[in-house]
Amino acid sequence: MTVTYTHEVANARLSGFSSLLVRWKGSVYKLFYKEFLIFITLYTILTVVYRALLHGESKVYFEKLCLQFQSYTDLIPISFVLGFYVTLIVGRWWSQLEHLPFPDSIMLLIGANVHGNDDRGQVTRRTLMRYINMAQVLMYRCVSTAVYKRFPTMEHVVAAGIMTKSEHSVYENVKTENLKYWVPFMWFTNLLSKLRQEGRIYDDMTYKVILEELNKYRVHCGSLVNYDWVSVPLVYTQVVTVAVYMFFVSTLLSRQYLDPDMNYSGHEVDLYVPIFTICQFFFYMGWLKVAEQLINPFGEDDDDFEVNWCIDRNLEISMLAVDQMYSKHPKLERDLYWG
Amino acid sequence: MTVTYTHEVANARLSGFSSLLVRWKGSVYKLFYKEFLIFITLYTILTVVYRALLHGESKVYFEKLCLQFQSYTDLIPISFVLGFYVTLIVGRWWSQLEHLPFPDSIMLLIGANVHGNDDRGQVTRRTLMRYINMAQVLMYRCVSTAVYKRFPTMEHVVAAGIMTKSEHSVYENVKTENLKYWVPFMWFTNLLSKLRQEGRIYDDMTYKVILEELNKYRVHCGSLVNYDWVSVPLVYTQVVTVAVYMFFVSTLLSRQYLDPDMNYSGHEVDLYVPIFTICQFFFYMGWLKVAEQLINPFGEDDDDFEVNWCIDRNLEISMLAVDQMYSKHPKLERDLYWG
Amino acid sequence: MTVTYTHEVANARLSGFSSLLVRWKGSVYKLFYKEFLIFITLYTILTVVYRALLHGESKVYFEKLCLQFQSYTDLIPISFVLGFYVTLIVGRWWSQLEHLPFPDSIMLLIGANVHGNDDRGQVTRRTLMRYINMAQVLMYRCVSTAVYKRFPTMEHVVAAGIMTKSEHSVYENVKTENLKYWVPFMWFTNLLSKLRQEGRIYDDMTYKVILEELNKYRVHCGSLVNYDWVSVPLVYTQVVTVAVYMFFVSTLLSRQYLDPDMNYSGHEVDLYVPIFTICQFFFYMGWLKVAEQLINPFGEDDDDFEVNWCIDRNLEISMLAVDQMYSKHPKLERDLYWG
Amino acid sequence: MTVTYTHEVANARLSGFSSLLVRWKGSVYKLFYKEFLIFITLYTILTVVYRALLHGESKVYFEKLCLQFQSYTDLIPISFVLGFYVTLIVGRWWSQLEHLPFPDSIMLLIGANVHGNDDRGQVTRRTLMRYINMAQVLMYRCVSTAVYKRFPTMEHVVAAGIMTKSEHSVYENVKTENLKYWVPFMWFTNLLSKLRQEGRIYDDMTYKVILEELNKYRVHCGSLVNYDWVSVPLVYTQVVTVAVYMFFVSTLLSRQYLDPDMNYSGHEVDLYVPIFTICQFFFYMGWLKVAEQLINPFGEDDDDFEVNWCIDRNLEISMLAVDQMYSKHPKLERDLYWG
Amino acid sequence: MTVTYTHEVANARLSGFSSLLVRWKGSVYKLFYKEFLIFITLYTILTVVYRALLHGESKVYFEKLCLQFQSYTDLIPISFVLGFYVTLIVGRWWSQLEHLPFPDSIMLLIGANVHGNDDRGQVTRRTLMRYINMAQVLMYRCVSTAVYKRFPTMEHVVAAGIMTKSEHSVYENVKTENLKYWVPFMWFTNLLSKLRQEGRIYDDMTYKVILEELNKYRVHCGSLVNYDWVSVPLVYTQVVTVAVYMFFVSTLLSRQYLDPDMNYSGHEVDLYVPIFTICQFFFYMGWLKVAEQLINPFGEDDDDFEVNWCIDRNLEISMLAVDQMYSKHPKLERDLYWG
């Protein structure tokens, strides 16, 4: 479920964004609290060991170790790597949103230009729109785990009324190892070609404009498949992940509060709770979680695209538009500002 | 109301941008003065406590605490996070501006190509443009709080003359849970199809070019709905907000002026007013406010898009263009440079 | 006047860019020398005060103040803020250049496809191109101070031969508070529609392709109006400006050369002239001036677009192309590589 | 083989990305383990020399050398250079993916609009699609080492059934030193023109829309040739590579653990294994390897595009679509939601 | 000559990019060795002066000066400025590559759709393509120094067979101060219009699609002229150049090895050769040279676009395609996978 919150911050005002901090759903807390518990447990164990178990030379050695880790911790170029990486991931994520296929343009054209009030006209318009929606569902089954769960087999697609049984058997007869989400597009163009010859589409121009919109729609579907096929290079993701994890492993030692009596510089006060390390955990792990959530927006994260809702919406709207609303518009009349 | 100021800085000159610093409307001061008052109050309280109430050991402990906070404050990677985040928000904001739907292209086509000097011709052209404007209003009602306030119910849309009563009842009969801003588009294409058949549009090419422009317009509307639907991931906003807030909470301690007599390094002078922290507050909080103001440009901030003005402008201009100016142009005559 | 210099650095060679450093027109020196004089004067005053007037304790206090300012100066995140801000401004600036409307595409179409060697044919082609140029001028009058100075009233537009008197009176009769740069476009499409009906345009396809090019041209004009309407958020500009100004105010103190005899670390040598601060002034103020110059490229800076030249060029070229060159091309003959 | 892994991280969850760290194929470990072995060997040699062979003054000199290198190592601006460079490379890489030519749009049009159930119709449709695939193969042979290995000579292209023998001889007769991947496009348009004249394409509009799709496809091919022709400037790659290599050469000295008894600051503990330098090696060398892998995505790296698979897929699908599926679609029938 | 090297690094492997380091042509060494010699000479002179000539107090003063310069050198924000600037330049450079006009799309259309096997048909097709190439050459003469050297006068263009003598005289008769690269486009559309009327182009659609491709081609030419007209603002280039030069001037002092006997911190070892400063020179000057080479890609640098080769290639290919290959395609036959 996409988390929509911009209406709450439509106006900048006192404490503007701060009201967003108390949300749980889709929040950074929900995403990383488990990692945080692990981290804080490990930190506590080390603290207890240091304070309760170590004495004399081993204590001093531990302290020196902490100091050395401290001087090296900041060598890890974590904010730079994260900044560039997250920008890349956010770019891909938004681009995928822009490529979600919506049938609205095609349905406006079909509804107004594939003529015929008879039964065949009605069936044709509905079938054309069903092909469009079918291609979408077939494509989403490949890229989205949520849709795949909803339609684990082609039988589920048939049961949902998106494909008829006879279509299913024709579909199964198209033999190829490759993805077949383009098959309904082929049916669409073949059917459209017939409709033009029958004269249900009145002119070549309209025929062409429908073909063009179809191709735009197909390009959207193909793009999502491409995004699914080619991920952000694994190497990049690994480098970033290791950077963040190593940073926090090293802070386990480097951010221990050392005995103030030893007079180590920067260790004058013993606060017990590593406040700033927790802050850093919040920022860096939170930033990494942004990437983790967006790298595949077709999963079931709080912030992933509601693709199943899209499918339902598209099917409902497109049937409504080309069937009930076919050729209808309100009576023409003079408007308020006439004359 | 959008704040337009580039004319004042059209030419780079002495103190160029500095003249912009004394504006209040749309200014950073107006946006963050409340936060600033809170911050400075808290800071003052701590200062007073430190100077007046603390003595002996508790004073030294407080000082050590401040010093430790000081060494950690700069660990918060605030400018990096803010830089990347604000760049993202500004990109979205501009992209939304570019997707504001303007009916100008369609009105040029309707005005010159939907023929008929009779009453029906006039009604038709006006109605087509009203559909276009109606779709815009219906879409804006979903994404803009300012427009929603202006048209809280569909009755207000009818009262404003954007929809007629009979259209309203037809509109209500389209039963779906989903957004219905596309309904006027469907009416538009249906009506247009009839006009082509009646011969009021003279040829298929013009019919097609109007359909194409309609689809561009529809894509603009759909994009704004998408921007409204999918916000910048909440996680990212939370991470950035917390980073900035924590930074300033930590400066409450870390930027206290400590007793110069204690000879803490960097605390030789007691200025009472934390000038540089105020500067930093200005930069970082100001930067965050840029994001806060732009994250939803359809609110009522000083710098938000004047959508209500757009609606009025579009309705007026499009009626003017397709009605009074229909088929008219000045008398052709030789120009100044003839021959 | 745009400053074109890339030809001088077409080839990378010894001291490549350094030859650009001695230019005055459009140079950074010209842009910021006034600010620099103010800065250096203030700095000198403080230096003189410190060296000549202060003694004993007040001298020490001043020195401590300088040292403290020194430790804080680098807290101002100036290069980050500037980097992101200037990138944004440069992006907008180039995008505006790309949207400058040029009538070349339309003139190629009009010249070859609006037929008729008679007087009316000639008048028509010229008028169509004049409408195109007129819309451009009307739009530029709103966004460019240079063009506004050239055409302060509509009478000036008429006097320049861009609009005829009768057109002017028709134009004045279009009553609206909003911008009217679209009016000539409406005349254009109305006239074009008549020409198609008269048969001066031979087919629907050509009619359509001219309409499409017109819409591209109109979108360019509309985009420039949008860029003018919605500036970079004032808040962002204020934050950046204040950051830079505050930085240099603080360097007035923090970069004073202190008495080497006091043995302050980093103050062993007294150079009198703050070389590095001058360098920093050069970089940061120069960088800010880049933004200042580009934020409104329609002013009269050395580097602003030569819009008045564009207007003249477009009018001349388009008249030439559709009038003298109408329907003409050199005699066809075999070329050098024939056979 | 492209490494697809986003399905594994579709949902953000505990240890999300960490599961990716144990993969070998396409991993950063596989890419840089050889460099790492060299680095660690050199480091060990120096360590052994220092600890076992050096004594007295030479030992002290070595230590001072290390300390000096240490102070300079961080002058190398490695993360900045890498950040900007990798962003550039990733941008190019993705852009190349977006330009991979896929024949789907054309095949939908050919399959539905080049009519004729007879033998000639069938041959024609197959030949048109073969031309499209042939152009792709000819282009890939120039840009991809993997495809070049598969088709080292034109005879291999003929043997693979992508070109017939007679086509090959015609192809060889086109005499030019330049790339000839455009030749099949020329055949395509010539054949298409004939088909229109024969009436196998029913109308001019469809003819045009096929030509338009062909041009889009050709632009994709041309773009990939351009990417191959113009690399990222060699200078940039050299600067980045030298920066990274020099950094690690300097760490060989600067990150040696010095004798704790000497009391050099920051050398209190002797860990033997340079953990943090290994981490840095991981980040920076890993980041460089991202660039190395993506700079030419048409090689045979784990993460390169599977172009040979594309070729097979495109040929199979396009033959299937225009031949078996020609003019066919499932029987029209009422769908589940009828009425 | 463009330096193509990606094939050498198609696969990431041991020492991947390092093989690129030993190239001379197009290398960073070739670009900056002169600057380097100057820098190292100046450095040596200062070293010799310091070591041989200075004694006593003047020596100490020099050392203090060096130390002070050292503390200020890093205030110059060189990597930030360079990072943003080079990114801007690289973006422009690639964008210019993408706008190089190639006549392939137009030649495919002309070759298949401008009919006639007779002499006039042949002349027409060749002439149309010559106009396209002529416009390109006229445009390149304005933007490219390499092309200008090849065609210093219009007579050279005539001599190269790109323009005939009679065309030249017509061209000269078009009187305007402005660029005239659009004149051949005007001839093109005029001729095309005649061909449609003669019936050599069979239908309006094809006529339109050629006009559309022509406009795309023209936009490419116009864009290159724009890039030539409006450079990156001089101010920005100056700021960056001065930053880099000042940095290295200041390192002349700040990176001198001081007498280790003086015990200045960080000057324990005297290495004579300033290794790290040389590294920095390599990075920063190399980075600046990337910009210097790319700022005008139409010069004669190793990495500039081979525009003269483009001109030859385009002329040859387009003549070949519309003349010899006119209306020809291999015999249709069943392919390998038939049935």
Coordinates of N, CA and C in Angstrom, one line a residue, chain A residues 79-180:
Chain A
S79 N 28.5 8.4 3.8 CA 27.4 9.3 3.4 C 27.5 9.6 1.9
F80 N 28.8 9.6 1.4 CA 28.9 9.8 -0.1 C 28.4 8.7 -0.9
V81 N 28.8 7.5 -0.5 CA 28.3 6.3 -1.2 C 26.8 6.2 -1.1
L82 N 26.3 6.4 0.1 CA 24.8 6.4 0.2 C 24.1 7.4 -0.6
G83 N 24.6 8.6 -0.6 CA 24.0 9.7 -1.3 C 23.8 9.4 -2.8
F84 N 24.9 9.0 -3.4 CA 24.8 8.7 -4.8 C 24.0 7.4 -5.1
Y85 N 24.1 6.5 -4.2 CA 23.3 5.2 -4.5 C 21.8 5.4 -4.3
V86 N 21.4 6.1 -3.3 CA 20.0 6.3 -3.0 C 19.4 7.2 -4.2
T87 N 20.2 8.2 -4.6 CA 19.7 9.0 -5.7 C 19.5 8.1 -7.0
L88 N 20.3 7.2 -7.2 CA 20.1 6.3 -8.3 C 18.9 5.5 -8.1
I89 N 18.7 4.9 -6.9 CA 17.6 4.0 -6.7 C 16.3 4.8 -6.8
V90 N 16.2 6.0 -6.2 CA 15.0 6.9 -6.3 C 14.7 7.2 -7.7
G91 N 15.7 7.5 -8.5 CA 15.5 7.8 -9.9 C 14.8 6.6 -10.6
R92 N 15.3 5.4 -10.4 CA 14.7 4.2 -11.0 C 13.3 4.0 -10.5
W93 N 13.1 4.2 -9.3 CA 11.8 4.0 -8.7 C 10.7 4.9 -9.3
W94 N 11.1 6.1 -9.4 CA 10.1 7.1 -10.0 C 9.9 6.8 -11.5
S95 N 10.9 6.4 -12.1 CA 10.8 6.1 -13.5 C 9.9 4.9 -13.7
Q96 N 10.0 3.9 -12.8 CA 9.1 2.8 -12.9 C 7.6 3.2 -12.7
L97 N 7.4 4.1 -11.8 CA 6.1 4.7 -11.6 C 5.5 5.3 -12.9
E98 N 6.4 6.1 -13.5 CA 6.0 6.7 -14.7 C 5.7 5.8 -15.9
H99 N 6.2 4.5 -15.7 CA 5.9 3.6 -16.8 C 4.8 2.6 -16.5
L100 N 4.1 2.8 -15.3 CA 3.0 2.0 -15.1 C 2.0 2.2 -16.2
P101 N 1.6 1.1 -16.8 CA 0.6 1.3 -18.0 C -0.8 1.5 -17.5
F102 N -1.4 2.6 -18.0 CA -2.8 2.9 -17.7 C -3.5 2.9 -19.0
P103 N -4.7 2.3 -19.1 CA -5.4 2.1 -20.4 C -6.3 3.3 -20.7
D104 N -6.2 4.4 -20.0 CA -7.1 5.5 -20.2 C -7.1 6.1 -21.6
S105 N -6.0 6.3 -22.2 CA -5.9 6.9 -23.5 C -6.6 5.9 -24.5
I106 N -6.3 4.7 -24.4 CA -6.8 3.7 -25.4 C -8.4 3.6 -25.2
M107 N -8.8 3.6 -23.9 CA -10.2 3.5 -23.7 C -11.0 4.7 -24.2
L108 N -10.4 5.9 -24.1 CA -11.1 7.0 -24.7 C -11.3 6.9 -26.2
L109 N -10.3 6.3 -26.9 CA -10.3 6.2 -28.3 C -11.3 5.0 -28.7
I110 N -11.2 3.9 -28.0 CA -12.0 2.8 -28.4 C -13.5 3.2 -28.1
G111 N -13.7 3.8 -27.0 CA -15.1 4.1 -26.6 C -15.8 5.0 -27.6
A112 N -15.0 5.9 -28.2 CA -15.6 6.9 -29.1 C -15.5 6.5 -30.6
N113 N -14.7 5.5 -30.9 CA -14.4 5.3 -32.3 C -14.6 3.9 -32.9
V114 N -14.8 3.0 -32.0 CA -15.2 1.6 -32.4 C -16.7 1.6 -32.3
H115 N -17.4 1.7 -33.5 CA -18.8 1.9 -33.5 C -19.6 0.7 -33.5
G116 N -20.9 0.8 -33.2 CA -21.8 -0.3 -33.3 C -22.6 -0.4 -31.9
N117 N -23.9 -0.2 -32.0 CA -24.7 -0.4 -30.8 C -25.2 -1.8 -30.6
D118 N -24.9 -2.6 -31.6 CA -25.4 -4.0 -31.5 C -24.5 -4.8 -30.6
D119 N -24.9 -6.1 -30.4 CA -24.2 -7.0 -29.5 C -22.7 -7.1 -29.9
R120 N -22.5 -7.3 -31.2 CA -21.1 -7.5 -31.7 C -20.2 -6.2 -31.3
G121 N -20.8 -5.1 -31.5 CA -20.1 -3.9 -31.2 C -19.7 -3.9 -29.8
Q122 N -20.7 -4.2 -28.9 CA -20.4 -4.2 -27.5 C -19.3 -5.2 -27.1
V123 N -19.5 -6.4 -27.6 CA -18.5 -7.5 -27.3 C -17.1 -7.0 -27.8
T124 N -17.1 -6.4 -29.0 CA -15.8 -6.0 -29.5 C -15.1 -5.0 -28.6
R125 N -15.8 -4.0 -28.3 CA -15.2 -3.0 -27.5 C -14.7 -3.6 -26.1
R126 N -15.6 -4.4 -25.5 CA -15.2 -5.0 -24.2 C -13.9 -5.9 -24.4
T127 N -13.9 -6.6 -25.5 CA -12.8 -7.6 -25.7 C -11.5 -6.8 -25.9
L128 N -11.6 -5.7 -26.7 CA -10.4 -5.0 -27.0 C -9.8 -4.5 -25.6
M129 N -10.7 -3.9 -24.8 CA -10.2 -3.4 -23.5 C -9.7 -4.6 -22.6
R130 N -10.4 -5.7 -22.8 CA -9.9 -6.9 -22.0 C -8.5 -7.3 -22.4
Y131 N -8.2 -7.3 -23.7 CA -6.9 -7.6 -24.2 C -5.9 -6.7 -23.5
I132 N -6.2 -5.4 -23.5 CA -5.3 -4.4 -22.9 C -5.0 -4.7 -21.5
N133 N -6.1 -5.0 -20.8 CA -5.9 -5.3 -19.3 C -5.2 -6.7 -19.1
M134 N -5.5 -7.6 -20.0 CA -4.9 -8.9 -19.9 C -3.4 -8.8 -20.1
A135 N -2.9 -8.0 -21.1 CA -1.5 -7.9 -21.3 C -0.8 -7.3 -20.0
Q136 N -1.5 -6.3 -19.4 CA -1.0 -5.7 -18.2 C -0.9 -6.8 -17.1
V137 N -1.9 -7.6 -16.9 CA -1.9 -8.6 -15.8 C -0.7 -9.6 -16.1
L138 N -0.6 -10.0 -17.4 CA 0.4 -11.0 -17.7 C 1.8 -10.4 -17.4
M139 N 2.0 -9.2 -17.7 CA 3.2 -8.5 -17.5 C 3.5 -8.4 -16.0
Y140 N 2.5 -7.9 -15.2 CA 2.6 -7.7 -13.8 C 2.9 -9.1 -13.1
R141 N 2.4 -10.1 -13.6 CA 2.7 -11.4 -13.0 C 4.2 -11.7 -13.0
C142 N 4.9 -11.2 -14.0 CA 6.3 -11.4 -14.0 C 7.1 -10.5 -13.1
V143 N 6.6 -9.3 -12.9 CA 7.5 -8.4 -12.2 C 7.1 -8.1 -10.8
S144 N 5.8 -8.5 -10.4 CA 5.3 -8.1 -9.1 C 5.0 -9.4 -8.3
T145 N 5.7 -9.5 -7.1 CA 5.4 -10.6 -6.3 C 3.9 -10.6 -5.8
A146 N 3.4 -9.4 -5.5 CA 2.0 -9.2 -5.0 C 1.1 -9.8 -6.1
V147 N 1.3 -9.4 -7.3 CA 0.3 -9.9 -8.4 C 0.5 -11.4 -8.6
Y148 N 1.8 -11.8 -8.5 CA 2.0 -13.2 -8.7 C 1.3 -14.1 -7.6
K149 N 1.3 -13.5 -6.4 CA 0.5 -14.2 -5.4 C -1.0 -14.3 -5.7
R150 N -1.5 -13.2 -6.3 CA -2.9 -13.2 -6.6 C -3.3 -14.1 -7.7
F151 N -2.4 -14.1 -8.7 CA -2.6 -15.0 -9.9 C -1.5 -16.0 -10.0
P152 N -1.4 -17.0 -9.1 CA -0.2 -17.9 -9.2 C -0.3 -18.7 -10.5
T153 N -1.4 -19.0 -11.1 CA -1.5 -19.8 -12.3 C -2.4 -19.0 -13.3
M154 N -2.3 -19.4 -14.6 CA -3.1 -18.8 -15.6 C -4.6 -19.1 -15.3
E155 N -4.9 -20.2 -14.6 CA -6.3 -20.5 -14.2 C -6.9 -19.4 -13.4
H156 N -6.1 -18.8 -12.5 CA -6.5 -17.7 -11.7 C -6.9 -16.5 -12.6
V157 N -6.1 -16.3 -13.6 CA -6.4 -15.2 -14.5 C -7.8 -15.4 -15.2
V158 N -8.0 -16.7 -15.6 CA -9.2 -17.0 -16.2 C -10.4 -16.8 -15.2
A159 N -10.2 -17.3 -14.0 CA -11.2 -17.3 -13.0 C -11.6 -15.8 -12.7
A160 N -10.6 -14.9 -12.8 CA -10.9 -13.5 -12.5 C -11.6 -12.8 -13.6
G161 N -11.9 -13.5 -14.7 CA -12.6 -12.9 -15.8 C -11.8 -12.1 -16.7
I162 N -10.5 -12.1 -16.5 CA -9.6 -11.3 -17.4 C -9.3 -12.0 -18.7
M163 N -9.4 -13.3 -18.7 CA -9.2 -14.1 -19.9 C -10.3 -15.1 -19.9
T164 N -10.9 -15.4 -21.1 CA -11.9 -16.4 -21.2 C -11.2 -17.7 -21.4
K165 N -12.0 -18.8 -21.2 CA -11.4 -20.1 -21.4 C -10.9 -20.4 -22.8
S166 N -11.6 -19.9 -23.8 CA -11.2 -20.2 -25.1 C -9.9 -19.4 -25.4
E167 N -9.9 -18.2 -24.9 CA -8.6 -17.4 -25.1 C -7.5 -18.1 -24.4
H168 N -7.7 -18.7 -23.3 CA -6.7 -19.4 -22.6 C -6.1 -20.5 -23.4
S169 N -7.0 -21.3 -24.1 CA -6.4 -22.4 -24.8 C -5.6 -21.9 -26.0
V170 N -6.1 -20.8 -26.7 CA -5.3 -20.2 -27.8 C -4.0 -19.8 -27.2
Y171 N -4.0 -19.1 -26.1 CA -2.8 -18.6 -25.5 C -1.8 -19.7 -25.2
E172 N -2.3 -20.8 -24.7 CA -1.4 -21.9 -24.4 C -0.8 -22.5 -25.7
N173 N -1.5 -22.3 -26.8 CA -0.9 -22.9 -28.0 C 0.2 -22.0 -28.6
V174 N 0.4 -20.9 -28.1 CA 1.6 -20.1 -28.5 C 2.8 -20.6 -27.8
K175 N 3.6 -21.4 -28.6 CA 4.7 -22.1 -27.9 C 6.0 -21.3 -28.0
T176 N 6.4 -20.8 -26.9 CA 7.7 -20.2 -26.8 C 8.2 -20.2 -25.3
E177 N 9.5 -20.2 -25.2 CA 10.1 -20.2 -23.8 C 10.0 -18.8 -23.2
N178 N 9.9 -17.8 -24.1 CA 10.0 -16.4 -23.7 C 8.6 -15.9 -23.1
L179 N 8.7 -14.8 -22.5 CA 7.5 -14.1 -21.9 C 6.5 -14.0 -23.0
K180 N 5.2 -14.1 -22.7 CA 4.1 -14.0 -23.7 C 3.2 -12.9 -23.4

